[in-house]
Every structure is written in C-alpha cells, then in structure tokens.
XYZ file of C-alpha atoms in Angstrom:
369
model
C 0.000 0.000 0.000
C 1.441 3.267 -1.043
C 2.458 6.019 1.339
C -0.184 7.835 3.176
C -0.315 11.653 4.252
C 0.587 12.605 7.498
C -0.753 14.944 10.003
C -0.496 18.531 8.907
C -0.903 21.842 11.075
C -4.104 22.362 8.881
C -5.626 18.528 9.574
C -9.331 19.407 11.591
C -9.102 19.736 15.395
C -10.434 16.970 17.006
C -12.532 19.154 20.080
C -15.698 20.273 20.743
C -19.208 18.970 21.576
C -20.427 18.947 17.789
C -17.859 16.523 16.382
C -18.509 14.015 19.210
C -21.599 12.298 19.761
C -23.345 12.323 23.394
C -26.471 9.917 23.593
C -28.769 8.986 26.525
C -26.853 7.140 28.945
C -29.094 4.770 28.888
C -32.958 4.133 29.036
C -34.505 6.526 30.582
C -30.910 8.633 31.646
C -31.138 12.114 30.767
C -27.095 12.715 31.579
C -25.699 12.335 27.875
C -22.198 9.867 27.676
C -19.739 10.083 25.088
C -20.709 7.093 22.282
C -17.263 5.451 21.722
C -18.789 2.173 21.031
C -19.842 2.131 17.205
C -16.829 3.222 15.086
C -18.783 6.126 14.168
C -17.053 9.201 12.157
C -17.274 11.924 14.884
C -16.867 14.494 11.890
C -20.413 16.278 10.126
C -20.893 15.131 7.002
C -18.253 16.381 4.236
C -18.533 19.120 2.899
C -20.846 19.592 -0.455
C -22.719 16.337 1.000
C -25.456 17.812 2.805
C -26.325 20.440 -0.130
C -26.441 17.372 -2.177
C -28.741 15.690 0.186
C -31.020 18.912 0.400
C -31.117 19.208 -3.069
C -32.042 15.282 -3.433
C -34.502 15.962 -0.711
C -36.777 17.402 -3.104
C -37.166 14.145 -5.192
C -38.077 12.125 -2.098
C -41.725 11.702 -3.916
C -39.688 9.416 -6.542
C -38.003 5.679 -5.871
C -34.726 5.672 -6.115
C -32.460 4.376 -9.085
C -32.515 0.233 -8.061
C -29.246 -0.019 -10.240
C -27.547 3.041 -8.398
C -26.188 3.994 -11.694
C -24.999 6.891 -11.057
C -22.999 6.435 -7.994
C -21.871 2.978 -9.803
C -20.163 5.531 -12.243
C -18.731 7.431 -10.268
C -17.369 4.583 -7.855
C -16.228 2.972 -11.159
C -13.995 6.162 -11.713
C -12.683 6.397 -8.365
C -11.505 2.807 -8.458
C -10.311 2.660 -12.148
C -12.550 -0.695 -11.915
C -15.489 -1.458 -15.112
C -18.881 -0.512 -13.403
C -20.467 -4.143 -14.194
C -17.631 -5.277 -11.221
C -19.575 -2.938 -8.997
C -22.495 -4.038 -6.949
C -23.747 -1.200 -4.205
C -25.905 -2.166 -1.629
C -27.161 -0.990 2.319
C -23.715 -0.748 4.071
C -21.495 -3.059 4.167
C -23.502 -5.358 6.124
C -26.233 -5.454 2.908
C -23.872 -6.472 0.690
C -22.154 -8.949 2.746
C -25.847 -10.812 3.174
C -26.255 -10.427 -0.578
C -23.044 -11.666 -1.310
C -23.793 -15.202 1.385
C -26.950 -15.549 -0.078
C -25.437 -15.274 -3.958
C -22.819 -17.545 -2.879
C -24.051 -20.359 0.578
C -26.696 -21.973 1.543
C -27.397 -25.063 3.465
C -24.480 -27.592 3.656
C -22.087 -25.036 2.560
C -19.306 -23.192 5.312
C -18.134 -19.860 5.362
C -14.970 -19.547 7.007
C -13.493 -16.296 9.110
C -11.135 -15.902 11.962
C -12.911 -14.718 15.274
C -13.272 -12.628 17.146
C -13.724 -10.639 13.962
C -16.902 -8.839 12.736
C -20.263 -10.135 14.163
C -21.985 -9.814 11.367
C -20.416 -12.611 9.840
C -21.686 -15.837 11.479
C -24.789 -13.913 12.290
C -25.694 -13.302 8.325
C -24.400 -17.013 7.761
C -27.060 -18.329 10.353
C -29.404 -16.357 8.011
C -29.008 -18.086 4.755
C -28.597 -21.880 6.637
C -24.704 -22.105 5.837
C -22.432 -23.221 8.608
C -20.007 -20.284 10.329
C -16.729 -21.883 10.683
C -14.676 -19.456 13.631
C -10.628 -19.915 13.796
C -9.276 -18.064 16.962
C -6.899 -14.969 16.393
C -3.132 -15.529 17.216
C -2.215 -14.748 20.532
C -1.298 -11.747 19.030
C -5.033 -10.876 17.872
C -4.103 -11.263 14.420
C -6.021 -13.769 11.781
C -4.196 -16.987 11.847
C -4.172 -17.942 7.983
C -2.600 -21.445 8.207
C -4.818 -22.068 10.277
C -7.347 -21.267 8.540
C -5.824 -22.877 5.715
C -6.303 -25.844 7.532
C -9.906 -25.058 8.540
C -10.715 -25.048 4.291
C -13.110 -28.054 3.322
C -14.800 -28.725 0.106
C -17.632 -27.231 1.342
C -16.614 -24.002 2.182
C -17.892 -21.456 -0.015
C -16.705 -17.977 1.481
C -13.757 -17.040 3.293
C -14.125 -13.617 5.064
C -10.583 -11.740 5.741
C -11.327 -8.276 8.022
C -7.988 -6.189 7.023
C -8.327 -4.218 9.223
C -10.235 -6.349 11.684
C -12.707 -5.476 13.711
C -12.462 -5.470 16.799
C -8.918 -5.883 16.886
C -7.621 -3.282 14.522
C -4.780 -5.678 13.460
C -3.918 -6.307 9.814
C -2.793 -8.656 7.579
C 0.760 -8.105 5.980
C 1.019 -8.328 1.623
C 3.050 -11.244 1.019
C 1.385 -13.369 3.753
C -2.079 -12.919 2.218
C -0.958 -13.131 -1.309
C 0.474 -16.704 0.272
C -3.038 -17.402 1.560
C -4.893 -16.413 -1.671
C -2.452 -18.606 -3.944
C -3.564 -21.549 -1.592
C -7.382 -21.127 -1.681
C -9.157 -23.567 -3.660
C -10.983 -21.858 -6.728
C -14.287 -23.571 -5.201
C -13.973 -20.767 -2.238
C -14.537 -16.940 -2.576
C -12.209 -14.694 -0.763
C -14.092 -11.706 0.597
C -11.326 -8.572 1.646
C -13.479 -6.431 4.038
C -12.011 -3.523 3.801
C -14.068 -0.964 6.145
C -11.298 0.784 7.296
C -8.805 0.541 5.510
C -8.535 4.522 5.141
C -7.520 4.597 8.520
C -4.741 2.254 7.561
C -0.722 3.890 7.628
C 1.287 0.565 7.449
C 2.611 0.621 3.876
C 2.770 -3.381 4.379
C -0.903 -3.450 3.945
C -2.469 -3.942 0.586
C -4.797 -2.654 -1.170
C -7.542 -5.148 -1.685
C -8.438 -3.674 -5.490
C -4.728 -4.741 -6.509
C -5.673 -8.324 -5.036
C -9.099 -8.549 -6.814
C -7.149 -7.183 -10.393
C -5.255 -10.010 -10.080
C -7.057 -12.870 -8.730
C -10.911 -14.048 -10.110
C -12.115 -15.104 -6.744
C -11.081 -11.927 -4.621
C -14.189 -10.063 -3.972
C -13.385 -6.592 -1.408
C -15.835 -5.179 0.492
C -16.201 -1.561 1.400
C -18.363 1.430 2.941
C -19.085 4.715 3.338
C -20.093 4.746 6.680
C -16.651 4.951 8.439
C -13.826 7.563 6.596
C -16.574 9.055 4.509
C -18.773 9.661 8.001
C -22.443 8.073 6.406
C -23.086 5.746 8.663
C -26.922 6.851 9.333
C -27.470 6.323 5.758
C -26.137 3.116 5.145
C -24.034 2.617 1.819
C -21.553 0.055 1.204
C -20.591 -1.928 -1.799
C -18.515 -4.913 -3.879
C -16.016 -5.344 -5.941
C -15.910 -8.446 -7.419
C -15.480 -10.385 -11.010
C -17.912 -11.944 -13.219
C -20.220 -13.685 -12.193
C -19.977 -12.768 -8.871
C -20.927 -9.157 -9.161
C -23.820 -10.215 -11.168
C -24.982 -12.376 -8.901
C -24.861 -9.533 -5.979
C -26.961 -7.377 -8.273
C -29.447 -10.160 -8.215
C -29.815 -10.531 -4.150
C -30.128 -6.859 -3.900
C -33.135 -5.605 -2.137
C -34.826 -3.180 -4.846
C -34.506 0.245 -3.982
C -33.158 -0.327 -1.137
C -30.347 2.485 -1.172
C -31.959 5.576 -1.024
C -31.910 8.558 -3.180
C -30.222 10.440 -0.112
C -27.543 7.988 0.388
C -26.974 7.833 -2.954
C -26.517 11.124 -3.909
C -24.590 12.072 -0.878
C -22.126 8.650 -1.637
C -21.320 10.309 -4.772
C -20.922 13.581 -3.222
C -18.217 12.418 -0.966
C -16.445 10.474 -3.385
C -15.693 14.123 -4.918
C -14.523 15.586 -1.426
C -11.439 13.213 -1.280
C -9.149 15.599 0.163
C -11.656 16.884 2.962
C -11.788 13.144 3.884
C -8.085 12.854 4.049
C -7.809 15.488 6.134
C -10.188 14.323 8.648
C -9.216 10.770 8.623
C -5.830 12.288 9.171
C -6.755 14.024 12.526
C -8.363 10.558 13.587
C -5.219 8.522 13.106
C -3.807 11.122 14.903
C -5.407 11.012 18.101
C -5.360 6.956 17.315
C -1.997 7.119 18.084
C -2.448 9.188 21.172
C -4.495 6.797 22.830
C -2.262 4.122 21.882
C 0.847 5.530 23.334
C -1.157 6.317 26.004
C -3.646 3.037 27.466
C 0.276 1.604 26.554
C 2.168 3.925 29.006
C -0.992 3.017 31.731
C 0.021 -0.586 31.515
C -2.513 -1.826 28.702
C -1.426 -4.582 26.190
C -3.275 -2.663 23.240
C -2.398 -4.203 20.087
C -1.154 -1.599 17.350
C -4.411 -0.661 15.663
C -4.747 0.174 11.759
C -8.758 1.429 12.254
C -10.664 4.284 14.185
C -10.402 2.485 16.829
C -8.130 0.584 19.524
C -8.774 -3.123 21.445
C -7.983 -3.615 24.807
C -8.059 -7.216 25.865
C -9.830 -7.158 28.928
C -11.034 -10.993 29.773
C -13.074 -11.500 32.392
C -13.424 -7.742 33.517
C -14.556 -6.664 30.123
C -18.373 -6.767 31.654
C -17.290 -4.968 34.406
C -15.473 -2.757 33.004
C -17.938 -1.325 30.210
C -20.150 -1.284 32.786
C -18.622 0.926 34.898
C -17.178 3.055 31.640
C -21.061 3.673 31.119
C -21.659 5.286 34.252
C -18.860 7.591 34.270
C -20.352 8.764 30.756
C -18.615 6.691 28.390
C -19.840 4.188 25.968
C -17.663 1.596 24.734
C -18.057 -1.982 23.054
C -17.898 -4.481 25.228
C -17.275 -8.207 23.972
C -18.105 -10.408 27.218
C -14.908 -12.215 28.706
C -12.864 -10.946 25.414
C -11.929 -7.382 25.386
C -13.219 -3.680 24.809
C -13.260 -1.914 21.606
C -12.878 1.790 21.760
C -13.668 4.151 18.982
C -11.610 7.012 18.191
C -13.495 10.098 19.458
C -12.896 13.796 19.835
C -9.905 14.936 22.041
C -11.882 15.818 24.524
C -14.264 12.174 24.530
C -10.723 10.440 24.196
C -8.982 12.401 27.496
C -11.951 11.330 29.336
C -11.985 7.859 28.347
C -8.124 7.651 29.199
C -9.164 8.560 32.935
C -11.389 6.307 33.035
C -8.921 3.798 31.621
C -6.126 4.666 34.068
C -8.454 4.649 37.155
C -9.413 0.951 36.507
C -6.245 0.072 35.601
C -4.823 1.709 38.774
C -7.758 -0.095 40.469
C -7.374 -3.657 39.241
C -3.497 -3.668 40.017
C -3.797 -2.863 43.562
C -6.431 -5.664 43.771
C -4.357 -8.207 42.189
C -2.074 -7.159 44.600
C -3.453 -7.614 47.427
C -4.543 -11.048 46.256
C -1.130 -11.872 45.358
C-alpha cells in the first residue's frame, strides 16, 4: 500500500461537543455519555454532502435508481474498476448478506477468523450455511494457516477483516498473497475492507490490486466509516464476473436511497476533505495508543478508528462501569473492549477512566497476590 499523508498543522481539530456524539446514557438517563462504542465518524458530514442531500430531498416523492447507476459511475472512476464489477448495496452489512446468499446456503461453510466482525456468522445463520470461527493468534491477528487448515470442500466464502474489527490488526502483503495462492478456486475470498482509510502501514495492501489479479477476490467496502455516512447506510462490492452479477441479483430493490446515494457520490468528490479528517483521527489513534500503553494496557497496534484492549473476564465490568462515568464503549463479554476514536476531549476522558481501573485492578491483584 502506497504512502499515506501525514498529520499537517491544517488537519481538523479533534474538540468540541459537535464533532462528538453524546447519547442517553441509557434508558430513561437524561445525563448524555460520550458514544465510543460504534466506530462512528465523529466528523459532520463532508462538505458539499449535505447540499447534495437537500437538493435530493426534493425528489423524495420518486423511488430511487434500483441499479444506483450513477454512484456505480462514479465509484467505477474512483476505483479505475469497469462498473459491471460494482455491486452497491445498504452498508457493508447489505452487501455482505447479498453476497452469502449469492454464494451459501445449506451444507455449505463460510470460514473467518474470530473474534472478527459479528456480522459474519450472524448473516451465515441467516441463509442456513455453517459459520466456521478460527481463533486470532495470541497476538489478535487472523491466523491464515490455520485457517488454511480449517478449508473443506464445502466451504464457499472465506471472510478476511484487514483491518479487523475489533482488533484493529492487519494482515501483511506477502502473507495474504500466500493465503490467496492456496485457496481452492471452489472458495470466494471476501477482503473487508471498512477501514482501511484509517490504515498507515505501507505493508498493507490494497484489496483492489488483489481482486485485479485474482478471479475469486471479492473486497468489500463502505461509506459509513472515513466518509462519516453511517446513518445512511451505503456500502458496496467489488468483485469479477459472475460474482458481481450475482450480488446485483440478491439486492433488495430500492433499497439504497436517493439520499444515500446522492450524498455517496458527493463524498467520493470531497477526497481531500476526507483525508484530512481521517488524518486528525489517526492522529489522536496514536495518542491513545501511546497512552492506554504507558498506563500498563497490552493494546495491540491498531490500523482502524479504533483501539482493542483485551480485557477478559473484567470486560463486563469494566464497560459497565465506563457507562456510568459517561462513556460508551463496546464491550465483547470475557474478550476485550473496543474503543472508537473520538474527539480529544471524549478520548482524554476515556483515558481517565482507563487509568483509574487500571490503577484499580493492580492494587487488587495485589493484594490477592
């Protein structure tokens, strides 16, 4: 992956109340918490979007384009890819169930490493294949021998999360050009690549390389995480014949909207805005890094908008008591904690909270010791 910009004295400033969302605390809470649990953008919409969403806004009496022509075009452009290897769908998450049920069905496996994105075996349950999990390496990185070894004749898909989520760990270039070589051409090999604006390890590939070169890559992306969409839910595939066809197919009609698709193809034309912000977010990525590291976390080196600290047995605990302090994070239940990449001033508070429990838990294990 080729060189990425780094911060600038003009990148965004990551304060203020407006660029970081406060929710209910909970049902029926009126004090608002900082929402550091879904990988949201804490950026406004880019800008150009929301004048392109106003001025859609006064077509909402019409049904949107089914074929997303339009933004297929422009995406097409972007990409340097032919628009028939485009399929666009309702986030990411839409076209990974269109994708299963193009692809798997009963009998069949789809194979991922876990913990990695829920949605997988959750959208696998859905069309009757059978989710086949291979733990992370100690390291909470995807284990490809293994999962090498984990490849039947049934298995249909094989999900790779560069970055992965919840981890934020990636997958190096000549380690998952080994994997592909050594897929069967019976399997698809779907590159989710959600984040992978976010990414600055020049080691990491770009997935569109690996699908111009291999048949049965399909990548995945979105526009709900660099591009800041998230509330109106585009994503889409790239993918060869006839798997892009058969995406088209399993797409629910008109199910992206005329907003989202207007203001997808308004952001594709703000790509140094975008930059910029992601910029400022990999930025303060860092600075929680260094910093949950300096506290005593093991935090693996994250690649997304977003860091993973491995909590175990006190992740319930601790997301618990991170909610009523006025933080919300994602917790995964005797795993870890994922924690999005906020605002300065969401992030500092987290990073009390963090060093308080960490503080907390040492002194107890000391006094057990």
């Amino acid at each position: 992956m080729g060189a990425q910009p780094r911060a600038t004295e003009g990148a965004p400033r990551m304060t203020g109340q407006r660029s970081a969302p406060r929710v209910p605390a909970g049902p029926g809470e009126d004090a608002p918490a900082w929402k550091l649990s879904a990988n949201e953008n804490p950026f406004p919409p880019l800008p150009g979007v929301l004048d392109s969403a106003v001025a859609a806004a006064g077509s909402l009496n019409r049904y949107p384009d089914p074929a997303c022509r339009r933004l297929t075009a422009e995406l097409a452009g972007h990409l340097g890819v032919p628009p028939e290897h485009i399929a666009v769908g309702i986030g990411s998450v839409g076209v990974t169930q269109q994708l299963l049920q193009a692809t798997a069905g009963p009998g069949d496996e789809v194979l991922f490493a876990w913990r990695s994105f829920e949605a997988y075996p959750e959208l696998t349950a859905v069309v009757g294949a059978t989710p086949v999990q291979v733990p992370l390496t100690p390291g909470a990185v995807h284990d490809l021998d293994a999962m090498l070894d984990a490849v039947t004749p049934r298995t249909r898909v094989v999900f790779v999360c560069n970055p992965n989520n919840p981890t934020g760990t990636v997958v190096h270039r000549a380690a998952l050009e080994r994997f592909l070589d050594r897929i069967p051409p019976t399997a698809l090999v779907v590159l989710d690549e959600a984040y992978l604006e976010f990414v600055r390890d020049d080691d990491v590939p770009d997935g569109i390389d690996l699908y111009r070169e291999r048949p049965r890559v399909c990548v995945l992306r979105t526009f709900s995480k660099a591009y800041g969409l998230a509330g109106l839910r585009v994503g889409y595939a790239v993918a060869h014949e006839p798997v892009a066809t058969a995406l088209r197919a399993t797409a629910l009609p008109y199910g992206v909207t005329l907003l989202a698709q207007d203001a997808a193809a308004a952001s594709l034309r703000e790509g140094p805005a975008m930059r910029e912000r992601v910029e400022a977010l990999v930025v303060e990525r860092e600075r929680l890094h260094a910093a949950l590291t300096a506290q005593g976390w093991d935090v693996p080196s994250s690649q997304a908008n977003f860091v993973w600290l491995p909590t175990a047995e006190r992740t319930t605990e601790f997301t618990a008591a991170c909610a009523r302090d006025g933080v919300l994070v994602r917790g995964f239940p005797n795993e870890g904690v994922r924690v999005s990449v906020g605002t300065s001033v969401a992030n500092d508070q987290f990073l009390q909270l963090a060093a308080y429990h960490r503080k907390t838990w040492s002194r107890r294990n000391a006094r057990i010791g």
